[in-house]
Coordinates of C-alpha atoms and ligand atoms in Angstrom, one line a residue:
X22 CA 27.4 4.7 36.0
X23 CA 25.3 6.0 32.6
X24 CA 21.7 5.3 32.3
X25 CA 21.3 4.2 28.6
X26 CA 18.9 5.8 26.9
X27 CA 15.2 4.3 25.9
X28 CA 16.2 4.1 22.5
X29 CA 20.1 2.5 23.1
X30 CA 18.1 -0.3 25.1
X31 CA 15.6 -0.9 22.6
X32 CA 17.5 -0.7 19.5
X33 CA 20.5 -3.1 21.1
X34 CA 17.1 -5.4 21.6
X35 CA 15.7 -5.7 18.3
X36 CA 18.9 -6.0 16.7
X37 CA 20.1 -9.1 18.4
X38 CA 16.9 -11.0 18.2
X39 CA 16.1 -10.2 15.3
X40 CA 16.8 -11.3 11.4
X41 CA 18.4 -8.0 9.5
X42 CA 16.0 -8.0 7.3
X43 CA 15.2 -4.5 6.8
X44 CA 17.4 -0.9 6.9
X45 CA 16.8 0.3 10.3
X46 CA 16.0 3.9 10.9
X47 CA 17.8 4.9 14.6
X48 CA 14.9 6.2 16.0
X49 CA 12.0 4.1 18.6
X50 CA 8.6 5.1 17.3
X51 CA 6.1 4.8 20.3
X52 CA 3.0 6.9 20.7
X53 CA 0.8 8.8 17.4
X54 CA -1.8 10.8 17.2
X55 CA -3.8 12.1 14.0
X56 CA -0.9 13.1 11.3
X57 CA 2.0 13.2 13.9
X58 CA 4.4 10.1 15.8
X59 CA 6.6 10.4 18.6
X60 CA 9.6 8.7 18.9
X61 CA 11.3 7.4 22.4
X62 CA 13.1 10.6 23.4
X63 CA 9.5 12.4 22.9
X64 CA 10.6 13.7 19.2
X65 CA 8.3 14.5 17.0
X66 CA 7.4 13.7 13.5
X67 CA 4.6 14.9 10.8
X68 CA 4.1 11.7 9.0
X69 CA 4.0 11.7 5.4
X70 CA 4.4 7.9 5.1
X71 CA 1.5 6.1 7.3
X72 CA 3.3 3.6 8.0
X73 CA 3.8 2.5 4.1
X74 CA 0.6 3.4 3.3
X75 CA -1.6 1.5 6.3
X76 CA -2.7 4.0 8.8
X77 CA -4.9 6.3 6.2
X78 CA -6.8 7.5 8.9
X79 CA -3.9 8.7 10.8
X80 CA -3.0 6.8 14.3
X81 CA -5.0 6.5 17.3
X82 CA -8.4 7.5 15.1
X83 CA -11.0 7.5 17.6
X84 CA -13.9 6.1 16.0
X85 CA -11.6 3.2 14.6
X86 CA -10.0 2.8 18.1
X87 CA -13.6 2.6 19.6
X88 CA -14.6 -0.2 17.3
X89 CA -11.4 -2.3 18.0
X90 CA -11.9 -1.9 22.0
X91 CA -15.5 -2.4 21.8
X92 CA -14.9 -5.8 19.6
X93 CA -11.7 -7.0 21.5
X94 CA -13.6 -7.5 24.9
X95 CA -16.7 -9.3 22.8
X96 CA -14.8 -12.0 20.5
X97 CA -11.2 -11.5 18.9
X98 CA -11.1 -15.3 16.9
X99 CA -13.6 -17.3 15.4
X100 CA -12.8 -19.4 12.2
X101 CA -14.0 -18.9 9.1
X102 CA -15.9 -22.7 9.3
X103 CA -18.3 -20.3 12.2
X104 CA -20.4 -17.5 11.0
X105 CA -19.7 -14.1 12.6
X106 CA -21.9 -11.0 13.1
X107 CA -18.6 -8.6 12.6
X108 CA -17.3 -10.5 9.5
X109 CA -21.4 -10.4 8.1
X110 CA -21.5 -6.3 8.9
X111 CA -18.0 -5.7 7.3
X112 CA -18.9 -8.0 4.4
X113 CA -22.3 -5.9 3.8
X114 CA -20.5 -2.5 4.2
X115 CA -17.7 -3.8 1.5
X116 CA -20.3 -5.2 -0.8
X117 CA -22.2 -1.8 -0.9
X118 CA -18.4 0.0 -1.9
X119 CA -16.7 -2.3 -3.9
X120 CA -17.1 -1.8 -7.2
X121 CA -20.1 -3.4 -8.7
X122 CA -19.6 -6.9 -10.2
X123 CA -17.0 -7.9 -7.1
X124 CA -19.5 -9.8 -5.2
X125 CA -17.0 -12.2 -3.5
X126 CA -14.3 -12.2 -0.7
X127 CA -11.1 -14.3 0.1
X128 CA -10.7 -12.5 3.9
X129 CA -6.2 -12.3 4.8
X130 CA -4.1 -10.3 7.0
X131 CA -2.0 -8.9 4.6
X132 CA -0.8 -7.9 0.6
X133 CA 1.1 -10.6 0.0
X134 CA -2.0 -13.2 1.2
X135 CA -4.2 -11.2 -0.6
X136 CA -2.4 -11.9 -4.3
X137 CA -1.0 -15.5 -3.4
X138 CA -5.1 -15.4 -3.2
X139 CA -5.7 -14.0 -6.4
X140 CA -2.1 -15.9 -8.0
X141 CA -4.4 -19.0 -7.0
X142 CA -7.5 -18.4 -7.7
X143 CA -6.6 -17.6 -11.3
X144 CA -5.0 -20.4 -12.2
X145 CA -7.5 -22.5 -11.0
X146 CA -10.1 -20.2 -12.9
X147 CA -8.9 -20.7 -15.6
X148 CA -6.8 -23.8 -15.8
X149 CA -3.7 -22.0 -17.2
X150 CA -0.7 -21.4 -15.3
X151 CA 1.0 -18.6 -17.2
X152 CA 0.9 -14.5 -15.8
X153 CA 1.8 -11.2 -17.7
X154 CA 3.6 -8.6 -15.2
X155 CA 4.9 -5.7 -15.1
X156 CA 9.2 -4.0 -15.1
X157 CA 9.2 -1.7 -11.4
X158 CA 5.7 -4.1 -9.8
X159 CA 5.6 -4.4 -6.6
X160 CA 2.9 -7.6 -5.1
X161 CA 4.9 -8.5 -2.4
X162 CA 7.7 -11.0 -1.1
X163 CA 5.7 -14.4 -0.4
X164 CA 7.0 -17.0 -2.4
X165 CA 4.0 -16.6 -5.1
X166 CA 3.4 -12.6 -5.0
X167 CA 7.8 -12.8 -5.2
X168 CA 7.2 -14.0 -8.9
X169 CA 4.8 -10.8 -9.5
X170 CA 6.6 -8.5 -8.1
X171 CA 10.0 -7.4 -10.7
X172 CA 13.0 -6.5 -8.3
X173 CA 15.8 -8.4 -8.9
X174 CA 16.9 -7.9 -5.2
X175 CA 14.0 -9.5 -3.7
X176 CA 14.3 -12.2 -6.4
X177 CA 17.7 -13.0 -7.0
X178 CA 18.4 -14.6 -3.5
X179 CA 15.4 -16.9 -3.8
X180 CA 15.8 -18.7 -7.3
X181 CA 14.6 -20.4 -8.8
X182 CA 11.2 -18.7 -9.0
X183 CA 7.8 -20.3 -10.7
X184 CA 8.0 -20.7 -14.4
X185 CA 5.1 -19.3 -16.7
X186 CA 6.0 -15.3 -15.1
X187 CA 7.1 -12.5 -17.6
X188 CA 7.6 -8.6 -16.7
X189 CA 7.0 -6.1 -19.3
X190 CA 7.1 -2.6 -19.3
X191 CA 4.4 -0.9 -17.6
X192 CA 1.5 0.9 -19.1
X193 CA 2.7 0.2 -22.8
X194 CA -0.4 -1.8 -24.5
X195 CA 1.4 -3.4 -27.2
X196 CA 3.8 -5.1 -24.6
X197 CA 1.2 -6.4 -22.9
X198 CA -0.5 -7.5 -26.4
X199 CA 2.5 -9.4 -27.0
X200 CA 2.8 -10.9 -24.0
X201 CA -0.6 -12.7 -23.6
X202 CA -1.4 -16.1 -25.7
X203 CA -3.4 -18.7 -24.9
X204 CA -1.6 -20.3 -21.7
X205 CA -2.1 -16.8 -19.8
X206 CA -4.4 -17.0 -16.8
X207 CA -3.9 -13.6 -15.5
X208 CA -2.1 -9.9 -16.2
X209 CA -1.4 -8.3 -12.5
X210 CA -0.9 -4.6 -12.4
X211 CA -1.1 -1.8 -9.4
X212 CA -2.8 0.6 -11.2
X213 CA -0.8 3.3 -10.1
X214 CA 2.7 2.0 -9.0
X215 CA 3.9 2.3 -5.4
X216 CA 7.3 0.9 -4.4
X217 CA 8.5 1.2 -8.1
X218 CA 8.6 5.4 -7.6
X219 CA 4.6 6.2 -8.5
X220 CA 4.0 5.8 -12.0
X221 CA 0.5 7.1 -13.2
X222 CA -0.2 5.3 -16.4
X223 CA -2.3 6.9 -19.5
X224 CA -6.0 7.4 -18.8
X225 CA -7.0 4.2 -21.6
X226 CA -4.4 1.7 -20.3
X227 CA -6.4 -0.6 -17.4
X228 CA -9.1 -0.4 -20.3
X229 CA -7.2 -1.1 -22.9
X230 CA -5.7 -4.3 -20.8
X231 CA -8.7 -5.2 -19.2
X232 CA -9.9 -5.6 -22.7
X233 CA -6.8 -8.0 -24.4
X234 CA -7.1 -10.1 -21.1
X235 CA -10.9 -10.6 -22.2
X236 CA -10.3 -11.1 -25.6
X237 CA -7.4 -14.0 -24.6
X238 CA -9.9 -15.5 -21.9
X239 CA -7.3 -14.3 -19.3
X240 CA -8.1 -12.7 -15.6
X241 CA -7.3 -9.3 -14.7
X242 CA -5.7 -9.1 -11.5
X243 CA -5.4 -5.2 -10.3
X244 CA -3.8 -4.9 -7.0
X245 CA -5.0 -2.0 -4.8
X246 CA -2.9 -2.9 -2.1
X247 CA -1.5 0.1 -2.0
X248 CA -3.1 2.5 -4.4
X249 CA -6.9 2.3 -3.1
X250 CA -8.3 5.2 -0.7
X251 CA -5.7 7.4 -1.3
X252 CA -6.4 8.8 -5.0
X253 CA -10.0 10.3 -4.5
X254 CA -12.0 6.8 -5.2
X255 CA -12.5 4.4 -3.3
X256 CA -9.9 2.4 -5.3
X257 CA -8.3 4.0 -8.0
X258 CA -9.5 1.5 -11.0
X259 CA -13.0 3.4 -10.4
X260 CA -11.5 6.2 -12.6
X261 CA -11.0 5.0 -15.4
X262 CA -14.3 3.0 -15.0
X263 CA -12.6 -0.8 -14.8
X264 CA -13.5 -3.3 -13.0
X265 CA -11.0 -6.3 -12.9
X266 CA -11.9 -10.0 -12.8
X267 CA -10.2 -9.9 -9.3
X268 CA -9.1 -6.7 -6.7
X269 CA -6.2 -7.4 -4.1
X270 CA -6.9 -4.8 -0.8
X271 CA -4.8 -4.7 2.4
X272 CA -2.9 -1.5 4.0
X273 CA -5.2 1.0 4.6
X274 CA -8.8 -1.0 4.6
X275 CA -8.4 -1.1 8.8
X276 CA -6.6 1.9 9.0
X277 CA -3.5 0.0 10.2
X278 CA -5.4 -3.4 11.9
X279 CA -3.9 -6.4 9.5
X280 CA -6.4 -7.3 6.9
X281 CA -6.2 -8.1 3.3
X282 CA -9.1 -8.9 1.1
X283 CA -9.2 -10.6 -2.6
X284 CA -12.3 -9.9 -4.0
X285 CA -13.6 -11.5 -7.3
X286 CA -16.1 -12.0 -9.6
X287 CA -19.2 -14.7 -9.6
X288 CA -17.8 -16.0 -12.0
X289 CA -14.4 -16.8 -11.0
X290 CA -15.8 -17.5 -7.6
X291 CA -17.7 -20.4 -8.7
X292 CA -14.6 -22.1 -10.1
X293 CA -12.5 -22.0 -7.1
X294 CA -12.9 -25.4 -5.4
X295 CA -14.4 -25.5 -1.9
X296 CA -11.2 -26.5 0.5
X297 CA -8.7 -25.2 -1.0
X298 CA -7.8 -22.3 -0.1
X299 CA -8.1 -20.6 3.6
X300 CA -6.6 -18.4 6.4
X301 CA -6.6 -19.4 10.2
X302 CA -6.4 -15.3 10.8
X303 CA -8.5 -14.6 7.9
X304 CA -11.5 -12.3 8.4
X305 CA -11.6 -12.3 12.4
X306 CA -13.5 -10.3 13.9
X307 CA -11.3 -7.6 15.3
X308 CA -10.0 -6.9 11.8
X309 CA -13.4 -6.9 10.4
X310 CA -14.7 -4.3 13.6
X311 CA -11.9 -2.2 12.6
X312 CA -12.6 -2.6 8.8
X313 CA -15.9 -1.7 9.0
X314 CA -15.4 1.0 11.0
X315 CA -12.4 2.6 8.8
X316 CA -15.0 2.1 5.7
X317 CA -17.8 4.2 7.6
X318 CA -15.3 6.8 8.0
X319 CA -14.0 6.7 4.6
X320 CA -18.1 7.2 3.4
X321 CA -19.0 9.4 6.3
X322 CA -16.6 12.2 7.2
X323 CA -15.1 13.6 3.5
X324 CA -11.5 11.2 3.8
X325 CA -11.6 10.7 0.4
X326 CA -12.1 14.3 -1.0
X327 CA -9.5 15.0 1.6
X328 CA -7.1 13.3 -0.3
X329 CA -8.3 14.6 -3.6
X330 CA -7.9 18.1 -2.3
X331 CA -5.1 18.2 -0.3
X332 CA -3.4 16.0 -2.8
X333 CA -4.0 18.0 -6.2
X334 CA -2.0 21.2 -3.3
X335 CA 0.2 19.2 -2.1
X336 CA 1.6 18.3 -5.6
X337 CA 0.9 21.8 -6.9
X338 CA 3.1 23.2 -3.8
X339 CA 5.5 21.0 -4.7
X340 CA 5.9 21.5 -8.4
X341 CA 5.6 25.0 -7.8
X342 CA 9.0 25.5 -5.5
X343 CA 10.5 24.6 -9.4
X344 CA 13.7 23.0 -7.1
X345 CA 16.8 22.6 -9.6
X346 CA 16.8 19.2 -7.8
X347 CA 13.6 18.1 -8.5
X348 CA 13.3 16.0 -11.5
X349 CA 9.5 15.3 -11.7
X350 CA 6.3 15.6 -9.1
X351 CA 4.1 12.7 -10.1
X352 CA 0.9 11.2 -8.8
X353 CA -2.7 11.0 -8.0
X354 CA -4.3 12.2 -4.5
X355 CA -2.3 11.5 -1.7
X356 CA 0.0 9.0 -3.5
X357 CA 2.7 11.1 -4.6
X358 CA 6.5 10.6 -6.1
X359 CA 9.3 13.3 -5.7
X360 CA 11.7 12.6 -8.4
X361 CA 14.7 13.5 -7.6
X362 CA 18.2 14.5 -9.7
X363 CA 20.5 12.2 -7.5
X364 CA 19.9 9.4 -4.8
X365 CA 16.5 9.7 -2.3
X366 CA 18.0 8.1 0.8
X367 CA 20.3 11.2 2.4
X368 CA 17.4 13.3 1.4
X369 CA 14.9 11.0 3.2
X370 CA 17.5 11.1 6.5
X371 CA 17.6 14.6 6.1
X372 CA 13.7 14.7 6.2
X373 CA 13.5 12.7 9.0
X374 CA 16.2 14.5 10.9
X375 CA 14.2 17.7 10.3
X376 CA 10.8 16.1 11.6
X377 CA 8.9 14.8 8.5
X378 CA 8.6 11.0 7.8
X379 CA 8.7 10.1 4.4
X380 CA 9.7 7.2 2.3
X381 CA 11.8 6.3 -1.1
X382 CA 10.5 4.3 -3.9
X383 CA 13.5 3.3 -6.4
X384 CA 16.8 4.4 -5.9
X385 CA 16.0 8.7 -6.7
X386 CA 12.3 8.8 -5.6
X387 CA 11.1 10.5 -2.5
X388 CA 7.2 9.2 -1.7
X389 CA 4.5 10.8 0.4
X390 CA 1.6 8.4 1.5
X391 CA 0.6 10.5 4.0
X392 CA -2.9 9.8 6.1
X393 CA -5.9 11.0 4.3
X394 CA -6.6 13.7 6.8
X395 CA -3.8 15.7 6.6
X396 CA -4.4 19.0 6.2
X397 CA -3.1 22.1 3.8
X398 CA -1.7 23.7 6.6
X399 CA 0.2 20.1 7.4
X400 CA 1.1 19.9 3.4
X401 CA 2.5 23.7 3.9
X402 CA 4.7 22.6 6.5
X403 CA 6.0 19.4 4.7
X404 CA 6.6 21.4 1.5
X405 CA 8.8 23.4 3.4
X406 CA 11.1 21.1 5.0
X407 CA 11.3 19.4 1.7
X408 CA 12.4 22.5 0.4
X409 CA 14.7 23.4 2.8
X410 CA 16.2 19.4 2.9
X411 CA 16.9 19.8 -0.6
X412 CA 19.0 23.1 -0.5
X413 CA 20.9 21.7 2.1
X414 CA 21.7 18.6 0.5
X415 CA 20.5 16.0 2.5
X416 CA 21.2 18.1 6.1
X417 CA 18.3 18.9 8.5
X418 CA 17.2 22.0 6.9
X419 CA 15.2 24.7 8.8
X420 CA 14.3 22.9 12.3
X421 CA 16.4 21.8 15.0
X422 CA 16.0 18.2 16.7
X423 CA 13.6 18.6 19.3
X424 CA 11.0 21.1 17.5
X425 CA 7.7 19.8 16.7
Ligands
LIG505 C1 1.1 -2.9 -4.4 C2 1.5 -3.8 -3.2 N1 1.1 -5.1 -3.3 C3 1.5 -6.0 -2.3 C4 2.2 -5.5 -1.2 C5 2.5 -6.5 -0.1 O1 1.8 -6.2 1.1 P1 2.3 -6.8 2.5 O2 3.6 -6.1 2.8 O3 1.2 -6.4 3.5 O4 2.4 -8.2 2.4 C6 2.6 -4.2 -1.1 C7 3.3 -3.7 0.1 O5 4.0 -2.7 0.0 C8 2.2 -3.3 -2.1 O6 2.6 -2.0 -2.1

């Protein structure tokens, strides 16, 4: 008789419990370390991908994992009717790194909680119901963030949607000028957008958007969900010096621990009724140990002008191979897009055939959210199995199976 394999037992698992919701990679990831994953049959992987954008500190960071362990034997639960000494310290620490003016917190465990949060909390705000979005955003799949985000695949099989939503095309000012009247409570961007294939917008559009939702006596919604820590900032609004009315956070904030935080103004704060809004998971005390703990790193130990460094090479690296199948390299820090001639998904295989874990984002973009401490000698070593992916057309290029 044949033993099956790890990976035959635990694929055969998963897919007859569970919905098929998602495109399954064949591979078992179980074990990481730093930049690199292991999958079932002890392969492994550099990871360019963090686990779409959550574990920016790479996996099994010690000074998170020391946090987590040292919380989880104290208290894991406690409501958010109880104070807490963790939520207080991780409240403190994001108060001092926020940026200034977002002096309150709606605590979540993920994106999508974090703008149904801010969805809410603007309407109410402002007693209006309607929002400005954007063609190719991303906010997530909940039944409210659904009517944010713009793909016609997540949408189509679940309308009819809320009214009062419109899309237009990102970072054009006019569009969004003629968008806004009088009914809109709230324009929600990313500031950089993820899923939709990384699209940088000009330097003076959050400023010039922050400034027609003012002049309408609408809310700015920015959601950092998956843009903040990665571009050099804290969150990537802080370079073009705007601060929106509210900020959506999740992924990366506990290095991979589920948390998401909408933060807002005073102001918008004091208009959100007592009651009605709340989280049974919300801001517990193990996500807040390893929130705080990820936020000391990201202050202490240089993450952030890691992933202004090693981004700005890994982007130059890339533009510089000059591959006839490369369309464009786009991005900011360590949030980078690969635009290719042709469809991303062979390529991705190929890449993760070869060793190097890396998503798509649209139908011909390859994207990179690697964790923040990944090195230039790890960005050499990605640049080359791109290149070598590429040239064979989708094919492992350069490595065999088993090679690290
Ligand atoms: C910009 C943005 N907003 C919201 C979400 C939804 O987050 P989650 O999947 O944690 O619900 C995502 C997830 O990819 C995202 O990239």
């Amino acid at each position: 008789m044949t033993m099956m394999r790890e990976l035959d037992t635990i694929t055969a698992t998963e897919d007859a419990h569970l919905i098929n919701l998602y495109a399954k990679r064949e591979v078992a990831i179980v074990r990481g370390a730093g930049s690199r994953l292991w999958d079932s049959d002890g392969k492994q992987y550099l990871d360019l991908m963090s686990n779409y954008g959550v574990n920016i500190l790479g996996h099994a960071h010690p000074k998170v994992n020391a946090a987590i362990k040292e919380q989880v034997d104290r208290l894991t639960n406690c409501h958010s009717s109880f104070y807490n000494d963790a939520r207080a310290e991780f409240l403190d620490l994001l108060g001092e790194l926020a940026p200034a003016g977002l002096t309150r917190s709606f605590m979540s465990s993920s994106g999508s909680e974090a703008i149904e949060a801010a969805l809410k909390f603007a309407r109410v705000a402002t007693g209006r119901r309607k929002v400005v979005a954007t063609k190719r955003a991303y906010h997530g799949r909940t039944l409210g963030a659904l009517n944010a985000t713009a793909d016609k695949k997540y949408r189509d099989p679940y309308l009819p949607l809320m009214e009062g939503f419109s899309h237009v095309a990102f970072d054009d000012i006019d569009a969004i000028g003629a968008a806004i009247d009088e009914e809109t409570a709230a324009i929600i961007l990313e500031p950089i957008q993820g899923e939709g294939g990384i699209y940088v917008p000009s330097d003076e559009y959050l400023a010039a958007v922050h400034e027609l939702a003012r002049r309408a006596g609408a809310l700015l919604i920015l959601d950092e969900v998956q843009s903040a820590f990665r571009t050099g900032t804290f969150f990537a609004c802080q370079a073009s010096g705007v601060t929106p009315d509210i900020l959506a956070v999740s992924k990366g904030i506990a290095a991979g621990f589920p948390l998401g935080v909408t933060l807002v103004t005073d102001e918008v704060a004091a208009r959100i009724p007592a009651g009605s809004h709340g989280s049974t998971f919300g801001a517990n005390p193990l996500a807040c140990a390893a929130g705080t703990a990820t936020m000391r790193v990201l202050r202490d130990d240089g993450v952030l002008e890691n992933a202004a460094r090693v981004g700005t090479y890994l982007q130059e690296q890339l533009r510089a191979l000059k591959h006839p199948k490369v369309r464009e390299v786009r991005g900011r820090g360590l949030m980078i897009g690969i635009e290719l001639r042709e469809r991303a998904t062979k390529y991705m295989r190929g890449l993760q055939q070869s060793g190097v874990l890396v998503l798509s984002a649209g139908a011909t973009t390859l994207r990179c959210l690697p964790p923040l401490i990944l090195t230039e000698a790890e960005a050499d070593e990605a640049v080359g199995a791109i290149a070598a992916v590429l040239t064979s057309g989708g094919a492992a290029g350069g490595r065999s199976e088993g090679e690290a």
